[in-house]
Amino acid sequence: MYEMKNQKNKILSKKIVTNESPETVKLSLASAMALDLKPGLFYRNAQNPCINILLKYNEGCYAKCAYCGLSKARNGEYDEKSFIKVEWPSYLLEEVVKAIEKKRERIKRICISMVTNHRAIADTLQILTYIRNRLDTPISVLLSPTIVKKKDMARMKEAGADKVGIALDAANKKIFDQLRGREVKGPHKWERYWDAIDEAVEIFGKGNVGIHMIVGLGESEKEFVDLMFEFRRRGAKTHLFSFFAEEGSPLEGLSPPPMGKYRRMQIARYLIDERQIDEDEITFTEKDEVKSFLIPAKEFEEMISDGTAFVTSGCSGKDGKVACNRPYGDSLPGDNIRSYPFKPDSLDIARIRKQIFSYE
């Protein structure tokens, strides 16, 4: 077991077990279900091959992001707060690892999500080391750039992480400052996030850094597309989310982006990251909405019919396929799934076709 720095007591020892990290962590409801720690069935038998671990502190996260369920500014105790509109039950890390060991064939990746808390760096390293000593499952870390430095990233890689995520979320500095920075009295800075992206690519390598981006916070489609090209130039990939309002947050009254806008951003992301298209292969209207994708008609048709472009974008497993598919993380189960946790079927594709060039 990993020994805690300057202490004789070991993580998860029977003598010292706290209700906070690193001994105790939170799991997404989908992860708890995938590990049979919670009862339940996934709509359309979706699978959840990535276990999402969230650090747990009584004082919670110090950030005040206007759309986040974990925001310090949101009423309620940290343990009572939802995140991505679902509960995150708490478990001993040892219990989680034992459950993953029993589901080795099903679980393709583990993701440790930090929160903006000064204790999170040391605890993330301890959790990484503990898991790596027990499992060979690939491990990602969703970084908090506000507290994480380049040297910390190097230590996380050494401890066993092979990929990292950075949740920039907003497509321009103005929106970032309005929703995450000074205008909500939050600690995050736009410039620090961009520095962290470059540092992460340097440490983990091109293709191993995923930038979380939320469609629907007030940006134009052209801004969003330009940003995805910039991420690619820097060696990172885009992990796409549709805005999905959290009850009790300042943005709880904001609607999701129009489905057409999200479908166009999904296609753009897929073409940019997976097909490596050039910037002049996407054209825009006078309103900065995507007008067309300048690829051969047959190729475009085959892409839509295949449906992969509309599957959740996230970190992959050892097989190269998306493992972090976050079932129904940005929309309710039903006919209007936004990020599919599986390949869309023919009925889904028929709906998607009608949505792609719908402008609301």
GROMACS .gro file of C-alpha atoms in nm:
model
  360
    1MET     CA    1   0.000   0.000   0.000
    2TYR     CA    2   0.105   0.360  -0.059
    3GLU     CA    3   0.250   0.525   0.252
    4MET     CA    4   0.127   0.874   0.332
    5LYS     CA    5   0.407   1.130   0.328
    6ASN     CA    6   0.566   1.193   0.669
    7GLN     CA    7   0.322   0.954   0.835
    8LYS     CA    8   0.347   0.592   0.943
    9ASN     CA    9  -0.019   0.530   0.884
   10LYS     CA   10  -0.105   0.380   0.546
   11ILE     CA   11  -0.391   0.481   0.324
   12LEU     CA   12  -0.707   0.285   0.406
   13SER     CA   13  -0.553   0.131   0.717
   14LYS     CA   14  -0.807  -0.005   0.960
   15LYS     CA   15  -0.685   0.234   1.228
   16ILE     CA   16  -0.748   0.557   1.037
   17VAL     CA   17  -1.038   0.576   0.794
   18THR     CA   18  -1.194   0.915   0.726
   19ASN     CA   19  -1.500   1.018   0.528
   20GLU     CA   20  -1.279   1.228   0.302
   21SER     CA   21  -1.024   1.160   0.032
   22PRO     CA   22  -0.792   0.982  -0.012
   23GLU     CA   23  -0.959   0.707   0.196
   24THR     CA   24  -1.311   0.788   0.078
   25VAL     CA   25  -1.418   0.893  -0.272
   26LYS     CA   26  -1.736   0.961  -0.463
   27LEU     CA   27  -1.854   0.764  -0.768
   28SER     CA   28  -2.089   0.877  -1.041
   29LEU     CA   29  -2.420   0.695  -1.018
   30ALA     CA   30  -2.345   0.528  -1.353
   31SER     CA   31  -2.011   0.402  -1.219
   32ALA     CA   32  -2.171   0.271  -0.902
   33MET     CA   33  -2.426   0.086  -1.114
   34ALA     CA   34  -2.156  -0.055  -1.342
   35LEU     CA   35  -1.979  -0.196  -1.038
   36ASP     CA   36  -2.303  -0.334  -0.890
   37LEU     CA   37  -2.265  -0.105  -0.590
   38LYS     CA   38  -2.602   0.051  -0.675
   39PRO     CA   39  -2.903  -0.121  -0.832
   40GLY     CA   40  -3.036   0.002  -1.163
   41LEU     CA   41  -3.053  -0.050  -1.539
   42PHE     CA   42  -2.918   0.167  -1.819
   43TYR     CA   43  -3.161   0.290  -2.084
   44ARG     CA   44  -3.120   0.078  -2.400
   45ASN     CA   45  -2.869  -0.140  -2.219
   46ALA     CA   46  -2.592   0.120  -2.247
   47GLN     CA   47  -2.260   0.012  -2.099
   48ASN     CA   48  -2.036   0.225  -1.878
   49PRO     CA   49  -1.677   0.102  -1.915
   50CYS     CA   50  -1.514   0.397  -1.733
   51ILE     CA   51  -1.527   0.437  -1.356
   52ASN     CA   52  -1.549   0.805  -1.263
   53ILE     CA   53  -1.399   0.881  -0.922
   54LEU     CA   54  -1.450   1.224  -0.765
   55LEU     CA   55  -1.240   1.351  -0.473
   56LYS     CA   56  -1.439   1.412  -0.157
   57TYR     CA   57  -1.388   1.684   0.103
   58ASN     CA   58  -1.619   1.815   0.371
   59GLU     CA   59  -1.544   2.171   0.260
   60GLY     CA   60  -1.596   2.074  -0.104
   61CYS     CA   61  -1.465   2.261  -0.407
   62TYR     CA   62  -1.352   2.623  -0.372
   63ALA     CA   63  -1.451   2.715  -0.729
   64LYS     CA   64  -1.775   2.899  -0.806
   65CYS     CA   65  -1.849   2.800  -1.166
   66ALA     CA   66  -2.199   2.924  -1.245
   67TYR     CA   67  -2.317   2.603  -1.413
   68CYS     CA   68  -2.160   2.345  -1.182
   69GLY     CA   69  -2.351   2.148  -0.923
   70LEU     CA   70  -2.043   2.134  -0.698
   71SER     CA   71  -1.996   2.513  -0.692
   72LYS     CA   72  -1.905   2.663  -0.357
   73ALA     CA   73  -2.174   2.923  -0.424
   74ARG     CA   74  -2.449   2.660  -0.455
   75ASN     CA   75  -2.653   2.602  -0.140
   76GLY     CA   76  -2.613   2.279   0.052
   77GLU     CA   77  -2.341   2.057   0.189
   78TYR     CA   78  -2.090   1.908  -0.055
   79ASP     CA   79  -2.216   1.556   0.014
   80GLU     CA   80  -2.569   1.661  -0.076
   81LYS     CA   81  -2.481   1.827  -0.407
   82SER     CA   82  -2.545   1.659  -0.739
   83PHE     CA   83  -2.303   1.682  -1.030
   84ILE     CA   84  -2.413   1.646  -1.393
   85LYS     CA   85  -2.765   1.613  -1.250
   86VAL     CA   86  -2.706   1.281  -1.072
   87GLU     CA   87  -2.605   1.178  -0.723
   88TRP     CA   88  -2.247   1.080  -0.645
   89PRO     CA   89  -2.255   0.825  -0.360
   90SER     CA   90  -1.950   0.785  -0.136
   91TYR     CA   91  -1.743   0.468  -0.093
   92LEU     CA   92  -1.414   0.364   0.059
   93LEU     CA   93  -1.148   0.363  -0.212
   94GLU     CA   94  -1.060   0.009  -0.110
   95GLU     CA   95  -1.420  -0.098  -0.172
   96VAL     CA   96  -1.417   0.065  -0.516
   97VAL     CA   97  -1.093  -0.104  -0.619
   98LYS     CA   98  -1.219  -0.444  -0.503
   99ALA     CA   99  -1.536  -0.394  -0.709
  100ILE     CA  100  -1.328  -0.302  -1.016
  101GLU     CA  101  -1.114  -0.613  -0.967
  102LYS     CA  102  -1.430  -0.823  -0.991
  103LYS     CA  103  -1.531  -0.648  -1.316
  104ARG     CA  104  -1.190  -0.644  -1.484
  105GLU     CA  105  -1.325  -0.747  -1.824
  106ARG     CA  106  -1.596  -0.480  -1.819
  107ILE     CA  107  -1.391  -0.181  -1.701
  108LYS     CA  108  -1.169  -0.018  -1.966
  109ARG     CA  109  -1.057   0.299  -1.784
  110ILE     CA  110  -1.065   0.480  -1.450
  111CYS     CA  111  -1.088   0.860  -1.429
  112ILE     CA  112  -0.999   1.053  -1.113
  113SER     CA  113  -1.165   1.394  -1.106
  114MET     CA  114  -0.996   1.657  -0.894
  115VAL     CA  115  -1.177   1.950  -0.736
  116THR     CA  116  -1.026   2.290  -0.666
  117ASN     CA  117  -0.906   2.220  -0.314
  118HIS     CA  118  -0.552   2.258  -0.183
  119ARG     CA  119  -0.553   1.896  -0.059
  120ALA     CA  120  -0.637   1.750  -0.398
  121ILE     CA  121  -0.286   1.721  -0.547
  122ALA     CA  122  -0.139   1.502  -0.273
  123ASP     CA  123  -0.457   1.296  -0.249
  124THR     CA  124  -0.474   1.240  -0.625
  125LEU     CA  125  -0.117   1.110  -0.618
  126GLN     CA  126  -0.199   0.874  -0.332
  127ILE     CA  127  -0.512   0.744  -0.502
  128LEU     CA  128  -0.324   0.698  -0.832
  129THR     CA  129  -0.049   0.501  -0.665
  130TYR     CA  130  -0.292   0.287  -0.467
  131ILE     CA  131  -0.494   0.196  -0.776
  132ARG     CA  132  -0.186   0.134  -0.993
  133ASN     CA  133  -0.046  -0.105  -0.731
  134ARG     CA  134  -0.366  -0.312  -0.757
  135LEU     CA  135  -0.480  -0.277  -1.119
  136ASP     CA  136  -0.339  -0.237  -1.469
  137THR     CA  137  -0.648  -0.054  -1.595
  138PRO     CA  138  -0.563   0.276  -1.774
  139ILE     CA  139  -0.609   0.579  -1.548
  140SER     CA  140  -0.692   0.939  -1.643
  141VAL     CA  141  -0.694   1.247  -1.422
  142LEU     CA  142  -0.930   1.540  -1.477
  143LEU     CA  143  -0.698   1.818  -1.367
  144SER     CA  144  -0.773   2.140  -1.184
  145PRO     CA  145  -0.522   2.376  -1.353
  146THR     CA  146  -0.578   2.647  -1.093
  147ILE     CA  147  -0.393   2.440  -0.832
  148VAL     CA  148  -0.193   2.195  -1.048
  149LYS     CA  149   0.153   2.290  -1.171
  150LYS     CA  150   0.362   2.128  -1.443
  151LYS     CA  151   0.570   1.940  -1.185
  152ASP     CA  152   0.249   1.793  -1.039
  153MET     CA  153   0.150   1.663  -1.381
  154ALA     CA  154   0.487   1.491  -1.414
  155ARG     CA  155   0.435   1.325  -1.074
  156MET     CA  156   0.089   1.208  -1.178
  157LYS     CA  157   0.230   1.049  -1.491
  158GLU     CA  158   0.500   0.880  -1.286
  159ALA     CA  159   0.233   0.756  -1.044
  160GLY     CA  160   0.042   0.584  -1.325
  161ALA     CA  161  -0.180   0.825  -1.520
  162ASP     CA  162  -0.153   0.792  -1.900
  163LYS     CA  163  -0.404   1.063  -2.000
  164VAL     CA  164  -0.543   1.382  -1.852
  165GLY     CA  165  -0.845   1.602  -1.907
  166ILE     CA  166  -0.874   1.979  -1.869
  167ALA     CA  167  -1.222   2.133  -1.843
  168LEU     CA  168  -1.184   2.467  -2.017
  169ASP     CA  169  -1.561   2.452  -2.089
  170ALA     CA  170  -1.604   2.807  -2.222
  171ALA     CA  171  -1.516   2.899  -2.581
  172ASN     CA  172  -1.385   3.250  -2.513
  173LYS     CA  173  -1.233   3.455  -2.234
  174LYS     CA  174  -1.539   3.672  -2.183
  175ILE     CA  175  -1.767   3.375  -2.116
  176PHE     CA  176  -1.497   3.209  -1.904
  177ASP     CA  177  -1.464   3.516  -1.683
  178GLN     CA  178  -1.842   3.556  -1.658
  179LEU     CA  179  -1.909   3.196  -1.555
  180ARG     CA  180  -1.587   3.074  -1.393
  181GLY     CA  181  -1.363   3.368  -1.312
  182ARG     CA  182  -1.375   3.715  -1.163
  183GLU     CA  183  -1.740   3.792  -1.234
  184VAL     CA  184  -1.854   3.505  -1.010
  185LYS     CA  185  -1.562   3.564  -0.771
  186GLY     CA  186  -1.411   3.234  -0.876
  187PRO     CA  187  -1.039   3.146  -0.868
  188HIS     CA  188  -0.999   3.028  -1.228
  189LYS     CA  189  -0.806   3.225  -1.490
  190TRP     CA  190  -0.833   3.179  -1.867
  191GLU     CA  191  -0.458   3.224  -1.919
  192ARG     CA  192  -0.367   2.957  -1.662
  193TYR     CA  193  -0.588   2.702  -1.836
  194TRP     CA  194  -0.414   2.760  -2.169
  195ASP     CA  195  -0.072   2.730  -2.006
  196ALA     CA  196  -0.187   2.403  -1.846
  197ILE     CA  197  -0.295   2.264  -2.183
  198ASP     CA  198   0.055   2.315  -2.325
  199GLU     CA  199   0.217   2.174  -2.010
  200ALA     CA  200  -0.006   1.866  -2.017
  201VAL     CA  201   0.072   1.793  -2.383
  202GLU     CA  202   0.443   1.826  -2.308
  203ILE     CA  203   0.420   1.583  -2.016
  204PHE     CA  204   0.168   1.327  -2.149
  205GLY     CA  205   0.225   1.358  -2.523
  206LYS     CA  206   0.012   1.456  -2.819
  207GLY     CA  207  -0.328   1.289  -2.828
  208ASN     CA  208  -0.326   1.216  -2.454
  209VAL     CA  209  -0.485   1.542  -2.338
  210GLY     CA  210  -0.861   1.591  -2.368
  211ILE     CA  211  -1.013   1.938  -2.341
  212HIS     CA  212  -1.368   1.935  -2.205
  213MET     CA  213  -1.584   2.188  -2.387
  214ILE     CA  214  -1.950   2.275  -2.329
  215VAL     CA  215  -2.166   2.376  -2.626
  216GLY     CA  216  -2.434   2.629  -2.540
  217LEU     CA  217  -2.280   2.885  -2.304
  218GLY     CA  218  -2.331   3.176  -2.544
  219GLU     CA  219  -2.054   3.118  -2.797
  220SER     CA  220  -2.088   3.121  -3.176
  221GLU     CA  221  -2.037   2.805  -3.380
  222LYS     CA  222  -1.737   2.960  -3.554
  223GLU     CA  223  -1.572   3.040  -3.221
  224PHE     CA  224  -1.620   2.684  -3.112
  225VAL     CA  225  -1.484   2.535  -3.435
  226ASP     CA  226  -1.183   2.768  -3.435
  227LEU     CA  227  -1.106   2.660  -3.079
  228MET     CA  228  -1.118   2.290  -3.167
  229PHE     CA  229  -0.868   2.351  -3.448
  230GLU     CA  230  -0.646   2.535  -3.200
  231PHE     CA  231  -0.657   2.243  -2.956
  232ARG     CA  232  -0.549   2.010  -3.237
  233ARG     CA  233  -0.260   2.239  -3.330
  234ARG     CA  234  -0.143   2.220  -2.969
  235GLY     CA  235  -0.164   1.840  -2.964
  236ALA     CA  236  -0.486   1.804  -2.764
  237LYS     CA  237  -0.828   1.659  -2.847
  238THR     CA  238  -1.177   1.795  -2.779
  239HIS     CA  239  -1.417   1.613  -2.548
  240LEU     CA  240  -1.761   1.752  -2.622
  241PHE     CA  241  -2.055   1.818  -2.388
  242SER     CA  242  -2.394   1.977  -2.450
  243PHE     CA  243  -2.498   2.226  -2.181
  244PHE     CA  244  -2.740   2.059  -1.941
  245ALA     CA  245  -2.862   2.292  -1.665
  246GLU     CA  246  -2.800   2.192  -1.305
  247GLU     CA  247  -3.089   2.267  -1.070
  248GLY     CA  248  -2.998   2.521  -0.805
  249SER     CA  249  -2.714   2.670  -1.012
  250PRO     CA  250  -2.720   3.031  -1.142
  251LEU     CA  251  -2.772   2.893  -1.493
  252GLU     CA  252  -3.057   2.658  -1.404
  253GLY     CA  253  -3.293   2.854  -1.632
  254LEU     CA  254  -3.069   2.834  -1.940
  255SER     CA  255  -3.191   2.595  -2.210
  256PRO     CA  256  -2.964   2.342  -2.383
  257PRO     CA  257  -2.827   2.456  -2.719
  258PRO     CA  258  -3.045   2.386  -3.023
  259MET     CA  259  -3.001   2.026  -3.134
  260GLY     CA  260  -2.884   2.138  -3.479
  261LYS     CA  261  -2.600   2.339  -3.327
  262TYR     CA  262  -2.485   2.047  -3.115
  263ARG     CA  263  -2.497   1.802  -3.407
  264ARG     CA  264  -2.288   2.039  -3.620
  265MET     CA  265  -2.030   2.071  -3.342
  266GLN     CA  266  -2.020   1.692  -3.305
  267ILE     CA  267  -1.952   1.654  -3.677
  268ALA     CA  268  -1.690   1.930  -3.671
  269ARG     CA  269  -1.512   1.771  -3.374
  270TYR     CA  270  -1.509   1.432  -3.543
  271LEU     CA  271  -1.374   1.571  -3.870
  272ILE     CA  272  -1.111   1.782  -3.692
  273ASP     CA  273  -0.981   1.520  -3.449
  274GLU     CA  274  -1.045   1.194  -3.632
  275ARG     CA  275  -1.034   1.288  -4.002
  276GLN     CA  276  -0.777   1.569  -3.969
  277ILE     CA  277  -0.958   1.805  -4.207
  278ASP     CA  278  -0.822   2.153  -4.285
  279GLU     CA  279  -0.978   2.473  -4.157
  280ASP     CA  280  -1.105   2.578  -4.498
  281GLU     CA  281  -1.317   2.262  -4.519
  282ILE     CA  282  -1.581   2.411  -4.288
  283THR     CA  283  -1.773   2.717  -4.406
  284PHE     CA  284  -1.996   2.952  -4.209
  285THR     CA  285  -2.303   3.169  -4.261
  286GLU     CA  286  -2.313   3.542  -4.190
  287LYS     CA  287  -2.438   3.448  -3.841
  288ASP     CA  288  -2.124   3.236  -3.782
  289GLU     CA  289  -2.322   2.913  -3.797
  290VAL     CA  290  -2.177   2.617  -3.983
  291LYS     CA  291  -2.300   2.630  -4.340
  292SER     CA  292  -2.129   2.326  -4.491
  293PHE     CA  293  -1.860   2.066  -4.450
  294LEU     CA  294  -1.655   2.057  -4.769
  295ILE     CA  295  -1.587   1.687  -4.792
  296PRO     CA  296  -1.707   1.454  -5.070
  297ALA     CA  297  -2.082   1.389  -5.051
  298LYS     CA  298  -2.035   1.013  -5.041
  299GLU     CA  299  -1.785   1.042  -4.757
  300PHE     CA  300  -2.017   1.271  -4.564
  301GLU     CA  301  -2.309   1.033  -4.612
  302GLU     CA  302  -2.105   0.736  -4.495
  303MET     CA  303  -1.995   0.929  -4.187
  304ILE     CA  304  -2.354   1.012  -4.089
  305SER     CA  305  -2.473   0.656  -4.151
  306ASP     CA  306  -2.189   0.515  -3.943
  307GLY     CA  307  -2.292   0.729  -3.643
  308THR     CA  308  -1.955   0.737  -3.466
  309ALA     CA  309  -1.945   1.116  -3.487
  310PHE     CA  310  -2.242   1.133  -3.250
  311VAL     CA  311  -2.099   0.898  -2.988
  312THR     CA  312  -1.959   1.054  -2.669
  313SER     CA  313  -1.606   1.185  -2.716
  314GLY     CA  314  -1.379   1.088  -2.428
  315CYS     CA  315  -1.064   0.905  -2.325
  316SER     CA  316  -1.008   0.567  -2.487
  317GLY     CA  317  -0.925   0.229  -2.340
  318LYS     CA  318  -0.641  -0.002  -2.440
  319ASP     CA  319  -0.839  -0.102  -2.750
  320GLY     CA  320  -0.844   0.255  -2.878
  321LYS     CA  321  -1.223   0.284  -2.843
  322VAL     CA  322  -1.392   0.546  -2.626
  323ALA     CA  323  -1.407   0.417  -2.269
  324CYS     CA  324  -1.532   0.733  -2.095
  325ASN     CA  325  -1.877   0.745  -2.252
  326ARG     CA  326  -2.065   0.912  -1.961
  327PRO     CA  327  -2.410   0.756  -2.027
  328TYR     CA  328  -2.673   1.031  -2.051
  329GLY     CA  329  -2.438   1.285  -1.891
  330ASP     CA  330  -2.565   1.576  -2.102
  331SER     CA  331  -2.926   1.480  -2.180
  332LEU     CA  332  -3.204   1.266  -2.042
  333PRO     CA  333  -3.254   0.914  -2.178
  334GLY     CA  334  -3.508   0.911  -2.460
  335ASP     CA  335  -3.542   0.991  -2.828
  336ASN     CA  336  -3.330   1.307  -2.810
  337ILE     CA  337  -3.002   1.173  -2.679
  338ARG     CA  338  -2.726   1.424  -2.745
  339SER     CA  339  -2.405   1.229  -2.680
  340TYR     CA  340  -2.474   0.863  -2.753
  341PRO     CA  341  -2.314   0.609  -2.516
  342PHE     CA  342  -2.340   0.354  -2.800
  343LYS     CA  343  -2.351   0.359  -3.178
  344PRO     CA  344  -2.683   0.515  -3.291
  345ASP     CA  345  -2.919   0.274  -3.465
  346SER     CA  346  -3.110   0.339  -3.789
  347LEU     CA  347  -3.395   0.522  -3.614
  348ASP     CA  348  -3.146   0.741  -3.429
  349ILE     CA  349  -2.966   0.820  -3.755
  350ALA     CA  350  -3.294   0.917  -3.920
  351ARG     CA  351  -3.359   1.170  -3.641
  352ILE     CA  352  -3.001   1.296  -3.655
  353ARG     CA  353  -3.024   1.361  -4.030
  354LYS     CA  354  -3.318   1.596  -3.974
  355GLN     CA  355  -3.133   1.778  -3.697
  356ILE     CA  356  -2.795   1.846  -3.858
  357PHE     CA  357  -2.890   2.144  -4.071
  358SER     CA  358  -3.179   2.263  -3.860
  359TYR     CA  359  -3.124   2.626  -3.757
  360GLU     CA  360  -3.334   2.760  -3.468
   0.00000   0.00000   0.00000
